[in-house]
Amino acid sequence: MTSLRKLNEKYLAGEKLVVLTGYDALMSSLLAEAGVDCILVGDSLSNVIAGYSNTLPVGMEQMLWHTQMTVRGAKGTPVVADMPFMSYEISREQALANASRFIKEGGADAVKLEGGKAVYPVIKALTEAHIPVCGHVGLQPQSVLTLGGYSVQGKTEETAKKIKEDALAVQEAGAFAVVLEMVPAALAAEITSLLKIPTIGIGAGPHCSGQVLVTHDLLGMTGNKLKIAKRYAELRKEALEALSSYVSDVKKGLTPSEENSF
Ligand code: KIV
């Protein structure tokens, strides 16, 4: 049985699905040990670890490299690779060629791509080629230039209707799940009850079939405190304290001590 099938069985049994981002083997081994259901190699790695201000600069080679690292640490936990900006928009052939690289070279179990009705033909082509796809509607960070920022989507009747239609189109095209990003909780609840595939929310309230977050945010490794991500640790603060102590100890000649020497 494939691990994505297990994910669907958990959804059908009413179990909440836990998806977290992982960008390398060290983090994915921790995520696997902690019992997450699925690891997403998000293009958020562009902001979180590569230092860019949005997700647009990362390309196929970087995403593939991080997918390979993540799969090595994942110990069988399903890994979904995010298709980067402009890796699936140009043509059906381009989408098929790039998505298949994530499966064949990256070792991923599935790909994720942003968009609703507009990417229906892409999702259909990939699923017909036996590449599992996770959709992504609501806030689509790869559209930041046309959106002008990262705000809550679907607050008006008209935009809420569009997001519902997008989610239904993604399901109809054959996706196995759909990410709902930054939409009102009531809209996410309505979409979750409409769909027969799991909704994975981020900033979309508690009523989705599962939740996804950027792991570095919940561990307190990133600078900003985000409303959507409760922090379960303050690792940045702890790391800073440890590093400052080390700098101070080396300056004072306190480390390495005899214990650390041969
Ligand atoms: O890139 C990413 O990490 C994502 C999730 C936050 C859904 O798309």
Short mmCIF file of C-alpha atoms and ligand atoms in Angstrom, two decimals:
data_model
loop_
_atom_site.label_atom_id
_atom_site.label_comp_id
_atom_site.label_asym_id
_atom_site.label_seq_id
_atom_site.Cartn_x
_atom_site.Cartn_y
_atom_site.Cartn_z
CA MET A 1 0.00 0.00 0.00
CA THR A 2 1.40 3.41 -0.90
CA SER A 3 1.80 5.96 1.84
CA LEU A 4 -0.57 8.41 0.09
CA ARG A 5 -3.26 5.76 0.30
CA LYS A 6 -2.67 5.59 4.04
CA LEU A 7 -3.15 9.34 4.17
CA ASN A 8 -6.52 8.99 2.47
CA GLU A 9 -7.54 6.19 4.84
CA LYS A 10 -6.78 8.45 7.80
CA TYR A 11 -8.89 11.21 6.20
CA LEU A 12 -11.79 8.79 5.62
CA ALA A 13 -11.51 7.63 9.24
CA GLY A 14 -11.90 11.27 10.37
CA GLU A 15 -8.34 11.61 11.65
CA LYS A 16 -6.84 15.12 11.39
CA LEU A 17 -3.85 15.14 9.03
CA VAL A 18 -0.61 16.79 10.06
CA VAL A 19 1.59 18.17 7.30
CA LEU A 20 4.73 20.18 8.03
CA THR A 21 7.44 21.63 5.83
CA GLY A 22 10.84 20.02 5.63
CA TYR A 23 13.71 21.19 3.48
CA ASP A 24 16.51 18.76 4.42
CA ALA A 25 17.28 15.34 5.88
CA LEU A 26 17.93 16.60 9.41
CA MET A 27 14.48 18.23 9.67
CA SER A 28 12.62 15.46 7.85
CA SER A 29 14.08 12.84 10.20
CA LEU A 30 12.75 14.85 13.15
CA LEU A 31 9.35 15.25 11.48
CA ALA A 32 9.14 11.52 10.73
CA GLU A 33 10.08 10.65 14.32
CA ALA A 34 7.46 13.10 15.64
CA GLY A 35 4.79 11.28 13.64
CA VAL A 36 3.73 13.84 11.03
CA ASP A 37 1.57 12.33 8.28
CA CYS A 38 3.22 14.06 5.34
CA ILE A 39 6.22 16.33 4.69
CA LEU A 40 6.00 19.23 2.26
CA VAL A 41 9.15 20.49 0.59
CA GLY A 42 7.62 23.95 0.27
CA ASP A 43 8.97 26.64 -1.99
CA SER A 44 8.74 28.68 1.23
CA LEU A 45 12.35 27.52 1.58
CA SER A 46 13.07 30.54 -0.61
CA ASN A 47 12.09 32.88 2.23
CA VAL A 48 12.84 30.65 5.19
CA ILE A 49 16.32 29.35 4.46
CA ALA A 50 17.53 30.98 1.22
CA GLY A 51 16.98 34.56 2.40
CA TYR A 52 14.79 35.82 -0.45
CA SER A 53 11.78 38.06 0.21
CA ASN A 54 9.31 35.82 -1.70
CA THR A 55 9.06 32.37 -3.30
CA LEU A 56 9.63 33.47 -6.89
CA PRO A 57 13.42 33.09 -7.25
CA VAL A 58 13.71 29.36 -6.50
CA GLY A 59 13.84 27.03 -9.49
CA MET A 60 13.69 23.35 -10.33
CA GLU A 61 17.31 22.54 -9.48
CA GLN A 62 17.08 24.00 -5.97
CA MET A 63 13.71 22.35 -5.27
CA LEU A 64 15.00 19.00 -6.53
CA TRP A 65 18.13 19.19 -4.36
CA HIS A 66 16.04 19.90 -1.25
CA THR A 67 13.51 17.19 -2.16
CA GLN A 68 16.32 14.62 -2.40
CA MET A 69 17.68 15.66 1.02
CA THR A 70 14.20 15.57 2.57
CA VAL A 71 13.34 12.14 1.16
CA ARG A 72 16.61 10.71 2.57
CA GLY A 73 15.57 11.66 6.12
CA ALA A 74 11.84 11.00 5.82
CA LYS A 75 12.00 7.25 6.64
CA GLY A 76 8.95 6.41 4.55
CA THR A 77 6.80 9.39 5.53
CA PRO A 78 5.23 10.66 2.29
CA VAL A 79 7.01 13.66 0.77
CA VAL A 80 5.25 16.22 -1.43
CA ALA A 81 7.45 18.52 -3.55
CA ASP A 82 6.29 22.04 -4.36
CA MET A 83 6.49 22.93 -8.04
CA PRO A 84 8.29 26.28 -8.22
CA PHE A 85 7.05 29.42 -9.96
CA MET A 86 7.01 29.02 -13.76
CA SER A 87 7.79 25.30 -13.68
CA TYR A 88 4.23 24.28 -14.78
CA GLU A 89 2.61 27.36 -16.34
CA ILE A 90 4.21 27.33 -19.78
CA SER A 91 2.79 24.12 -21.25
CA ARG A 92 1.37 20.72 -20.39
CA GLU A 93 4.67 19.21 -21.59
CA GLN A 94 6.70 21.48 -19.32
CA ALA A 95 4.51 20.56 -16.32
CA LEU A 96 4.80 16.83 -17.06
CA ALA A 97 8.56 17.00 -17.57
CA ASN A 98 9.18 18.94 -14.35
CA ALA A 99 6.71 17.04 -12.16
CA SER A 100 8.17 13.72 -13.28
CA ARG A 101 11.65 14.91 -12.26
CA PHE A 102 10.39 15.30 -8.67
CA ILE A 103 9.22 11.68 -8.74
CA LYS A 104 12.10 10.09 -10.68
CA GLU A 105 15.08 12.15 -9.48
CA GLY A 106 13.72 13.64 -6.25
CA GLY A 107 12.06 10.50 -4.86
CA ALA A 108 8.91 12.47 -3.94
CA ASP A 109 5.52 10.78 -3.59
CA ALA A 110 3.57 13.70 -5.07
CA VAL A 111 3.82 17.31 -6.21
CA LYS A 112 1.94 20.41 -5.14
CA LEU A 113 1.08 23.35 -7.36
CA GLU A 114 -0.78 26.62 -6.87
CA GLY A 115 -4.00 27.60 -8.64
CA GLY A 116 -7.61 26.59 -9.14
CA LYS A 117 -9.64 26.56 -12.34
CA ALA A 118 -6.73 27.99 -14.29
CA VAL A 119 -4.53 24.96 -13.60
CA TYR A 120 -7.29 22.35 -14.08
CA PRO A 121 -5.68 21.06 -17.34
CA VAL A 122 -2.26 20.82 -15.68
CA ILE A 123 -3.54 18.84 -12.68
CA LYS A 124 -5.54 16.60 -15.01
CA ALA A 125 -2.52 15.92 -17.23
CA LEU A 126 -0.33 15.07 -14.23
CA THR A 127 -2.85 12.82 -12.52
CA GLU A 128 -3.58 11.03 -15.82
CA ALA A 129 0.18 10.41 -16.01
CA HIS A 130 -0.06 8.84 -12.51
CA ILE A 131 1.64 11.72 -10.71
CA PRO A 132 -0.32 12.49 -7.52
CA VAL A 133 -1.06 16.19 -7.14
CA CYS A 134 -1.96 18.35 -4.15
CA GLY A 135 -3.69 21.59 -5.13
CA HIS A 136 -3.30 24.97 -3.41
CA VAL A 137 -6.02 27.65 -3.43
CA GLY A 138 -6.86 30.77 -1.44
CA LEU A 139 -3.70 32.80 -0.98
CA GLN A 140 -1.22 31.73 -3.65
CA PRO A 141 2.19 33.13 -2.70
CA GLN A 142 3.55 32.66 -6.25
CA SER A 143 1.02 35.37 -7.31
CA VAL A 144 2.47 37.93 -4.87
CA LEU A 145 3.34 40.42 -7.61
CA THR A 146 -0.21 40.60 -8.94
CA LEU A 147 -1.79 40.32 -5.47
CA GLY A 148 0.46 43.03 -4.03
CA GLY A 149 0.92 41.22 -0.70
CA TYR A 150 -0.06 38.29 1.49
CA SER A 151 -3.53 39.07 2.84
CA VAL A 152 -6.55 36.93 3.77
CA GLN A 153 -8.44 35.85 0.64
CA GLY A 154 -12.16 35.18 0.16
CA LYS A 155 -13.54 37.84 2.47
CA THR A 156 -16.23 39.00 0.02
CA GLU A 157 -19.07 36.88 -1.35
CA GLU A 158 -17.60 37.05 -4.84
CA THR A 159 -14.04 36.06 -3.88
CA ALA A 160 -15.32 33.32 -1.53
CA LYS A 161 -17.34 31.88 -4.44
CA LYS A 162 -14.23 31.90 -6.63
CA ILE A 163 -12.19 30.03 -4.01
CA LYS A 164 -14.95 27.42 -3.66
CA GLU A 165 -15.02 26.96 -7.42
CA ASP A 166 -11.24 26.72 -7.49
CA ALA A 167 -11.22 24.02 -4.80
CA LEU A 168 -13.90 22.05 -6.64
CA ALA A 169 -11.96 22.35 -9.92
CA VAL A 170 -8.81 21.04 -8.24
CA GLN A 171 -10.78 18.04 -6.91
CA GLU A 172 -12.44 17.47 -10.28
CA ALA A 173 -9.03 17.49 -12.01
CA GLY A 174 -7.94 14.57 -9.81
CA ALA A 175 -5.95 16.10 -6.95
CA PHE A 176 -5.66 13.92 -3.81
CA ALA A 177 -5.77 16.93 -1.44
CA VAL A 178 -5.90 20.70 -1.51
CA VAL A 179 -4.13 23.32 0.59
CA LEU A 180 -6.39 26.22 1.69
CA GLU A 181 -4.19 29.17 2.58
CA MET A 182 -5.30 32.31 4.46
CA VAL A 183 -9.05 32.09 4.08
CA PRO A 184 -11.73 32.77 6.73
CA ALA A 185 -12.39 29.76 8.98
CA ALA A 186 -16.09 29.61 7.98
CA LEU A 187 -15.22 29.46 4.27
CA ALA A 188 -12.62 26.73 4.91
CA ALA A 189 -15.24 24.76 6.87
CA GLU A 190 -17.73 25.07 4.01
CA ILE A 191 -15.16 23.95 1.41
CA THR A 192 -14.11 21.04 3.65
CA SER A 193 -17.68 19.80 3.84
CA LEU A 194 -18.18 20.24 0.08
CA LEU A 195 -15.09 18.25 -0.95
CA LYS A 196 -14.43 14.52 -0.98
CA ILE A 197 -10.67 15.05 -0.72
CA PRO A 198 -8.84 16.37 2.36
CA THR A 199 -8.40 20.11 2.83
CA ILE A 200 -5.10 21.07 4.44
CA GLY A 201 -5.36 24.48 6.04
CA ILE A 202 -2.80 27.16 6.80
CA GLY A 203 -4.31 30.29 8.28
CA ALA A 204 -7.68 28.71 7.48
CA GLY A 205 -9.03 27.88 10.94
CA PRO A 206 -9.58 24.59 12.75
CA HIS A 207 -12.22 22.92 10.56
CA CYS A 208 -10.00 21.69 7.70
CA SER A 209 -9.23 17.97 7.33
CA GLY A 210 -5.62 18.70 8.25
CA GLN A 211 -3.15 21.47 8.98
CA VAL A 212 0.12 22.55 7.40
CA LEU A 213 2.66 25.03 8.80
CA VAL A 214 6.20 26.08 8.10
CA THR A 215 8.11 24.04 10.69
CA HIS A 216 10.63 26.82 11.31
CA ASP A 217 7.74 29.11 12.36
CA LEU A 218 6.25 26.74 14.92
CA LEU A 219 9.70 26.00 16.35
CA GLY A 220 10.38 29.73 16.77
CA MET A 221 13.40 29.64 14.43
CA THR A 222 12.17 32.49 12.22
CA GLY A 223 12.22 36.11 13.39
CA ASN A 224 8.59 37.13 12.99
CA LYS A 225 5.77 35.92 15.21
CA LEU A 226 2.90 35.06 12.84
CA LYS A 227 -0.78 35.07 13.85
CA ILE A 228 -1.31 31.79 11.95
CA ALA A 229 1.45 29.82 13.70
CA LYS A 230 1.39 29.11 17.41
CA ARG A 231 5.00 28.79 18.54
CA TYR A 232 5.83 25.55 20.34
CA ALA A 233 9.46 26.46 21.04
CA GLU A 234 11.81 29.44 20.87
CA LEU A 235 14.75 27.78 19.13
CA ARG A 236 16.11 31.02 17.61
CA LYS A 237 16.42 32.56 21.08
CA GLU A 238 18.03 29.40 22.48
CA ALA A 239 20.44 29.13 19.56
CA LEU A 240 21.44 32.79 19.92
CA GLU A 241 22.11 32.36 23.63
CA ALA A 242 24.21 29.24 22.99
CA LEU A 243 26.18 30.86 20.15
CA SER A 244 26.84 34.04 22.15
CA SER A 245 28.09 31.93 25.10
CA TYR A 246 30.41 30.04 22.76
CA VAL A 247 31.81 33.27 21.28
CA SER A 248 32.40 34.64 24.77
CA ASP A 249 34.03 31.39 26.02
CA VAL A 250 36.45 31.22 23.06
CA LYS A 251 37.40 34.89 23.56
CA LYS A 252 38.12 34.18 27.24
CA GLY A 253 40.07 30.99 26.48
CA LEU A 254 37.52 28.83 28.34
CA THR A 255 36.87 26.43 25.45
CA PRO A 256 38.15 24.02 24.27
CA SER A 257 38.97 22.77 27.75
CA GLU A 258 41.12 19.75 28.61
CA GLU A 259 37.97 17.66 28.31
CA ASN A 260 37.60 18.70 24.66
CA SER A 261 41.27 18.17 23.84
CA PHE A 262 43.52 15.19 23.02
O1 KIV B 1 5.70 26.64 0.40
C1 KIV B 1 5.09 26.26 1.40
O2 KIV B 1 5.66 26.01 2.47
C2 KIV B 1 3.65 26.10 1.29
C3 KIV B 1 2.86 25.84 2.53
C4 KIV B 1 3.03 26.88 3.53
C5 KIV B 1 1.47 25.49 2.26
O3 KIV B 1 3.12 26.18 0.22
#
